[in-house]
Amino acid sequence: MNRSIAISPAMVLFILAPTWVLAQQDVSEPLEPAVFVFTEPVQNSDIPVDITLLETVDGLYTPIGIRRPHGKGPFPIVMFFTGNGGGGVPWVRHQINNRAYTMERFLDAGYAVAWLRYRAEVWFEYTRVPPLEVSTFLAHQLLNRPALEYNDLNTIVEYVKTLPYVDADKVGLIGNSHGGGMILKATAEGMQIAAAIASEPGASEVLQMDSSKFGEGVEFRTMESVAAYLDKDVAMARLRNIDAPILMLGREDDHLQGIFETAY
């Protein structure tokens, strides 16, 4: 029986493409995490971005985009992020190329900058699990629970501290919405940074709020409206561990302003 195979243009390009041979890597133990960096131009700027695929605590990769001023440094660095995660490299490229106004101002002032991405949020999982612990079993990695998005943030922070052009003592974060909540979670578990801005932070998990009270159209405009649905003892035990200076920002007309004020 005759069979025909359809060949697409993409398949032709793949077949005809040159074979890339990578330099032999040192695979002697202990194995170090691999980092992949792709330098790309940024529109309307002479400072490119290093799209960096960074290995996280469980071996999966998350993308960040790093830019630095001209010169050798070391530079202080400010890293930006917002929202619930996911989106991958396209999200980082979009933010770097289309929402770079503030980053450009920091670059002009002599700061390195980065836009971060991380795995997607798991709804209120933080309130149900203990802090992440990494151990070994049968000579390989063992976690006490799956990694969450704020664990990726800690990995990113520790990575940028190793870059030769970054001042490891001057790492700052600006996190908006869920990103602000991630700053509170990670610093409550020991992440070391110089300073941070938590803008309208999604702090419901840190406050150990009742997840059943959240949904479409929910409003917590005052601290009084929040008080009945949080666990103050758990929340304070977490927040007392934070030793980094954090500027908390909110909006008086935001429907979750009560959560922002309560966390503050």
Short mmCIF file of C-alpha atoms in Angstrom, two decimals:
data_model
loop_
_atom_site.label_atom_id
_atom_site.label_comp_id
_atom_site.label_asym_id
_atom_site.label_seq_id
_atom_site.Cartn_x
_atom_site.Cartn_y
_atom_site.Cartn_z
CA MET A 1 0.00 0.00 0.00
CA ASN A 2 1.37 3.38 -1.01
CA ARG A 3 1.56 6.03 1.66
CA SER A 4 2.31 9.71 1.22
CA ILE A 5 3.84 11.97 3.83
CA ALA A 6 3.05 15.67 3.88
CA ILE A 7 6.15 17.83 4.35
CA SER A 8 5.58 21.30 5.76
CA PRO A 9 7.89 24.27 5.07
CA ALA A 10 8.94 24.19 8.72
CA MET A 11 10.00 20.55 8.38
CA VAL A 12 12.06 21.38 5.29
CA LEU A 13 13.88 24.15 7.15
CA PHE A 14 14.55 21.80 10.04
CA ILE A 15 15.93 19.08 7.75
CA LEU A 16 18.13 21.51 5.83
CA ALA A 17 19.31 23.47 8.87
CA PRO A 18 22.97 23.09 9.83
CA THR A 19 23.82 20.80 12.71
CA TRP A 20 25.00 22.75 15.74
CA VAL A 21 27.72 21.05 17.75
CA LEU A 22 27.98 22.25 21.33
CA ALA A 23 31.28 22.34 23.12
CA GLN A 24 31.81 19.39 25.44
CA GLN A 25 30.67 20.22 28.94
CA ASP A 26 32.35 19.32 32.19
CA VAL A 27 30.10 16.69 33.76
CA SER A 28 32.30 15.83 36.71
CA GLU A 29 30.57 15.79 40.08
CA PRO A 30 29.19 17.81 41.72
CA LEU A 31 27.02 18.93 38.84
CA GLU A 32 26.33 22.67 38.75
CA PRO A 33 22.96 24.08 37.61
CA ALA A 34 22.99 25.01 33.92
CA VAL A 35 22.01 28.54 32.88
CA PHE A 36 21.19 29.48 29.27
CA VAL A 37 21.55 33.10 28.16
CA PHE A 38 20.38 34.60 24.84
CA THR A 39 21.27 38.25 24.23
CA GLU A 40 18.67 40.17 22.22
CA PRO A 41 18.26 43.81 21.13
CA VAL A 42 15.66 46.00 22.85
CA GLN A 43 13.62 48.36 20.73
CA ASN A 44 14.51 52.05 21.02
CA SER A 45 17.54 51.28 23.20
CA ASP A 46 21.24 50.60 22.76
CA ILE A 47 21.23 48.37 25.87
CA PRO A 48 20.32 44.75 25.04
CA VAL A 49 18.63 42.20 27.25
CA ASP A 50 20.02 38.87 28.39
CA ILE A 51 17.07 36.48 28.19
CA THR A 52 18.13 34.01 30.85
CA LEU A 53 16.69 30.55 31.44
CA LEU A 54 17.43 29.84 35.07
CA GLU A 55 17.20 26.44 36.72
CA THR A 56 14.89 26.53 39.73
CA VAL A 57 14.99 24.41 42.86
CA ASP A 58 13.27 21.39 41.28
CA GLY A 59 15.19 21.46 37.99
CA LEU A 60 12.60 23.26 35.87
CA TYR A 61 13.52 26.52 34.13
CA THR A 62 12.09 29.99 34.49
CA PRO A 63 12.90 33.00 32.25
CA ILE A 64 14.16 36.40 33.33
CA GLY A 65 15.39 39.34 31.27
CA ILE A 66 18.45 41.20 32.61
CA ARG A 67 19.86 44.52 31.38
CA ARG A 68 22.80 46.51 32.70
CA PRO A 69 24.31 49.94 32.10
CA HIS A 70 27.44 50.37 30.02
CA GLY A 71 30.57 49.64 32.02
CA LYS A 72 31.86 46.84 34.23
CA GLY A 73 30.01 47.53 37.47
CA PRO A 74 29.33 46.12 39.94
CA PHE A 75 25.90 47.74 39.75
CA PRO A 76 22.99 47.71 42.16
CA ILE A 77 20.08 45.88 40.57
CA VAL A 78 16.31 46.39 40.74
CA MET A 79 14.07 43.56 39.58
CA PHE A 80 10.45 44.02 38.50
CA PHE A 81 7.55 41.55 38.42
CA THR A 82 3.79 41.45 38.61
CA GLY A 83 0.91 39.01 38.52
CA ASN A 84 0.34 35.33 39.06
CA GLY A 85 3.07 33.79 36.91
CA GLY A 86 3.20 31.81 33.69
CA GLY A 87 3.68 33.22 30.22
CA GLY A 88 7.32 32.26 29.82
CA VAL A 89 9.82 33.98 27.53
CA PRO A 90 7.15 35.82 25.44
CA TRP A 91 5.94 37.59 28.60
CA VAL A 92 9.47 38.69 29.51
CA ARG A 93 10.15 39.95 25.97
CA HIS A 94 6.87 41.87 25.95
CA GLN A 95 7.57 43.62 29.24
CA ILE A 96 11.17 44.45 28.32
CA ASN A 97 10.24 45.91 24.93
CA ASN A 98 6.86 47.50 25.62
CA ARG A 99 6.74 48.45 29.30
CA ALA A 100 10.28 49.60 29.93
CA TYR A 101 9.81 53.24 30.96
CA THR A 102 10.73 52.75 34.62
CA MET A 103 13.50 50.29 33.80
CA GLU A 104 15.05 52.84 31.42
CA ARG A 105 15.07 55.45 34.19
CA PHE A 106 16.91 53.07 36.50
CA LEU A 107 19.41 52.21 33.75
CA ASP A 108 20.06 55.92 33.22
CA ALA A 109 20.74 56.24 36.97
CA GLY A 110 23.33 53.45 36.92
CA TYR A 111 21.25 50.46 38.02
CA ALA A 112 21.05 47.06 36.40
CA VAL A 113 17.44 45.95 35.93
CA ALA A 114 15.55 42.75 35.32
CA TRP A 115 12.06 41.61 34.49
CA LEU A 116 11.11 38.32 36.17
CA ARG A 117 8.79 35.44 35.45
CA TYR A 118 8.06 32.36 37.51
CA ARG A 119 5.74 29.38 37.64
CA ALA A 120 2.02 30.00 37.92
CA GLU A 121 0.35 30.55 41.28
CA VAL A 122 -1.44 27.63 42.93
CA TRP A 123 -4.58 29.00 44.55
CA PHE A 124 -3.92 29.46 48.30
CA GLU A 125 -1.51 26.51 48.35
CA TYR A 126 0.89 28.59 50.44
CA THR A 127 -1.62 28.51 53.30
CA ARG A 128 -1.73 24.71 53.27
CA VAL A 129 1.92 23.68 53.10
CA PRO A 130 5.06 24.11 55.22
CA PRO A 131 8.16 25.99 54.04
CA LEU A 132 10.08 24.18 51.30
CA GLU A 133 12.79 21.77 52.43
CA VAL A 134 15.31 20.18 50.06
CA SER A 135 17.02 16.91 50.96
CA THR A 136 18.21 13.75 49.19
CA PHE A 137 16.89 10.23 48.84
CA LEU A 138 18.87 7.46 47.12
CA ALA A 139 21.47 10.08 46.12
CA HIS A 140 18.97 12.33 44.36
CA GLN A 141 16.97 15.41 45.26
CA LEU A 142 13.89 15.09 47.44
CA LEU A 143 11.44 17.89 48.26
CA ASN A 144 8.96 17.88 51.12
CA ARG A 145 6.39 19.50 48.80
CA PRO A 146 6.20 20.94 45.26
CA ALA A 147 7.96 24.26 44.72
CA LEU A 148 5.76 27.35 44.52
CA GLU A 149 6.20 30.61 42.62
CA TYR A 150 7.79 32.50 45.51
CA ASN A 151 10.44 29.77 45.77
CA ASP A 152 11.41 30.70 42.19
CA LEU A 153 11.85 34.30 43.37
CA ASN A 154 14.36 33.20 45.99
CA THR A 155 16.28 31.22 43.35
CA ILE A 156 16.38 34.25 41.05
CA VAL A 157 17.63 36.54 43.80
CA GLU A 158 20.43 34.15 44.74
CA TYR A 159 21.41 33.78 41.08
CA VAL A 160 21.74 37.49 40.31
CA LYS A 161 23.95 37.90 43.39
CA THR A 162 26.52 35.68 41.63
CA LEU A 163 26.73 37.83 38.49
CA PRO A 164 30.09 39.63 38.29
CA TYR A 165 28.49 42.94 37.30
CA VAL A 166 25.94 42.95 40.18
CA ASP A 167 26.59 44.27 43.69
CA ALA A 168 25.31 41.34 45.75
CA ASP A 169 24.57 43.61 48.71
CA LYS A 170 22.34 45.91 46.65
CA VAL A 171 19.57 43.72 45.23
CA GLY A 172 16.16 45.40 45.25
CA LEU A 173 12.70 44.21 44.21
CA ILE A 174 9.56 45.93 42.95
CA GLY A 175 6.61 43.54 42.99
CA ASN A 176 3.06 44.49 42.07
CA SER A 177 -0.16 42.71 43.08
CA HIS A 178 0.63 39.00 43.44
CA GLY A 179 4.29 39.93 42.96
CA GLY A 180 4.12 42.09 46.09
CA GLY A 181 2.69 39.18 48.01
CA MET A 182 5.56 37.00 46.80
CA ILE A 183 8.03 39.45 48.33
CA LEU A 184 6.30 39.09 51.70
CA LYS A 185 6.27 35.28 51.47
CA ALA A 186 9.90 34.94 50.41
CA THR A 187 11.31 37.42 52.92
CA ALA A 188 9.25 35.79 55.68
CA GLU A 189 11.19 32.59 54.91
CA GLY A 190 14.60 34.23 54.93
CA MET A 191 15.23 35.68 51.46
CA GLN A 192 17.91 38.37 51.84
CA ILE A 193 17.56 41.58 49.82
CA ALA A 194 18.57 45.20 50.32
CA ALA A 195 15.06 46.67 49.99
CA ALA A 196 11.75 46.20 48.21
CA ILE A 197 8.55 47.89 47.13
CA ALA A 198 5.37 45.84 47.51
CA SER A 199 2.78 47.67 45.43
CA GLU A 200 -0.82 46.70 46.22
CA PRO A 201 0.48 43.36 47.49
CA GLY A 202 -1.65 40.25 47.20
CA ALA A 203 -1.15 39.45 50.88
CA SER A 204 -4.20 37.27 51.50
CA GLU A 205 -2.09 34.12 51.76
CA VAL A 206 0.50 35.65 54.10
CA LEU A 207 -2.40 36.78 56.30
CA GLN A 208 -3.76 33.20 56.22
CA MET A 209 -7.15 34.40 55.01
CA ASP A 210 -10.08 32.07 54.34
CA SER A 211 -9.86 31.18 50.64
CA SER A 212 -13.60 30.48 50.46
CA LYS A 213 -14.23 34.24 50.87
CA PHE A 214 -12.54 35.05 47.56
CA GLY A 215 -14.16 35.06 44.14
CA GLU A 216 -15.56 37.33 41.45
CA GLY A 217 -16.63 40.68 42.79
CA VAL A 218 -15.18 40.19 46.29
CA GLU A 219 -14.30 43.40 48.13
CA PHE A 220 -12.16 44.02 51.20
CA ARG A 221 -12.01 47.80 51.31
CA THR A 222 -11.31 48.19 55.03
CA MET A 223 -9.21 46.45 57.65
CA GLU A 224 -12.41 45.70 59.57
CA SER A 225 -13.73 43.71 56.61
CA VAL A 226 -10.52 41.62 56.58
CA ALA A 227 -10.18 40.94 60.31
CA ALA A 228 -12.85 38.24 60.53
CA TYR A 229 -11.27 36.08 57.83
CA LEU A 230 -7.57 35.98 58.74
CA ASP A 231 -5.46 34.10 61.27
CA LYS A 232 -3.59 36.84 63.11
CA ASP A 233 -1.29 34.49 65.04
CA VAL A 234 -0.09 32.72 61.88
CA ALA A 235 0.21 36.01 59.98
CA MET A 236 2.26 37.72 62.68
CA ALA A 237 4.56 34.72 63.06
CA ARG A 238 5.39 35.08 59.37
CA LEU A 239 5.68 38.86 59.22
CA ARG A 240 7.96 39.04 62.28
CA ASN A 241 10.57 37.10 60.31
CA ILE A 242 10.91 39.85 57.70
CA ASP A 243 14.06 41.90 58.22
CA ALA A 244 14.26 43.70 54.87
CA PRO A 245 12.92 47.27 54.54
CA ILE A 246 9.75 47.11 52.43
CA LEU A 247 7.77 50.10 51.21
CA MET A 248 4.09 49.15 51.05
CA LEU A 249 1.91 50.93 48.49
CA GLY A 250 -1.86 50.81 48.14
CA ARG A 251 -4.78 52.74 46.63
CA GLU A 252 -7.62 54.18 48.67
CA ASP A 253 -10.13 53.36 45.91
CA ASP A 254 -8.93 49.76 45.39
CA HIS A 255 -11.45 47.03 46.24
CA LEU A 256 -8.72 45.17 48.21
CA GLN A 257 -7.28 48.18 50.05
CA GLY A 258 -8.21 46.59 53.37
CA ILE A 259 -5.80 43.71 52.67
CA PHE A 260 -2.98 46.11 51.76
CA GLU A 261 -3.49 48.13 54.93
CA THR A 262 -3.77 45.04 57.14
CA ALA A 263 -0.49 43.61 55.82
CA TYR A 264 1.17 46.99 56.40
#
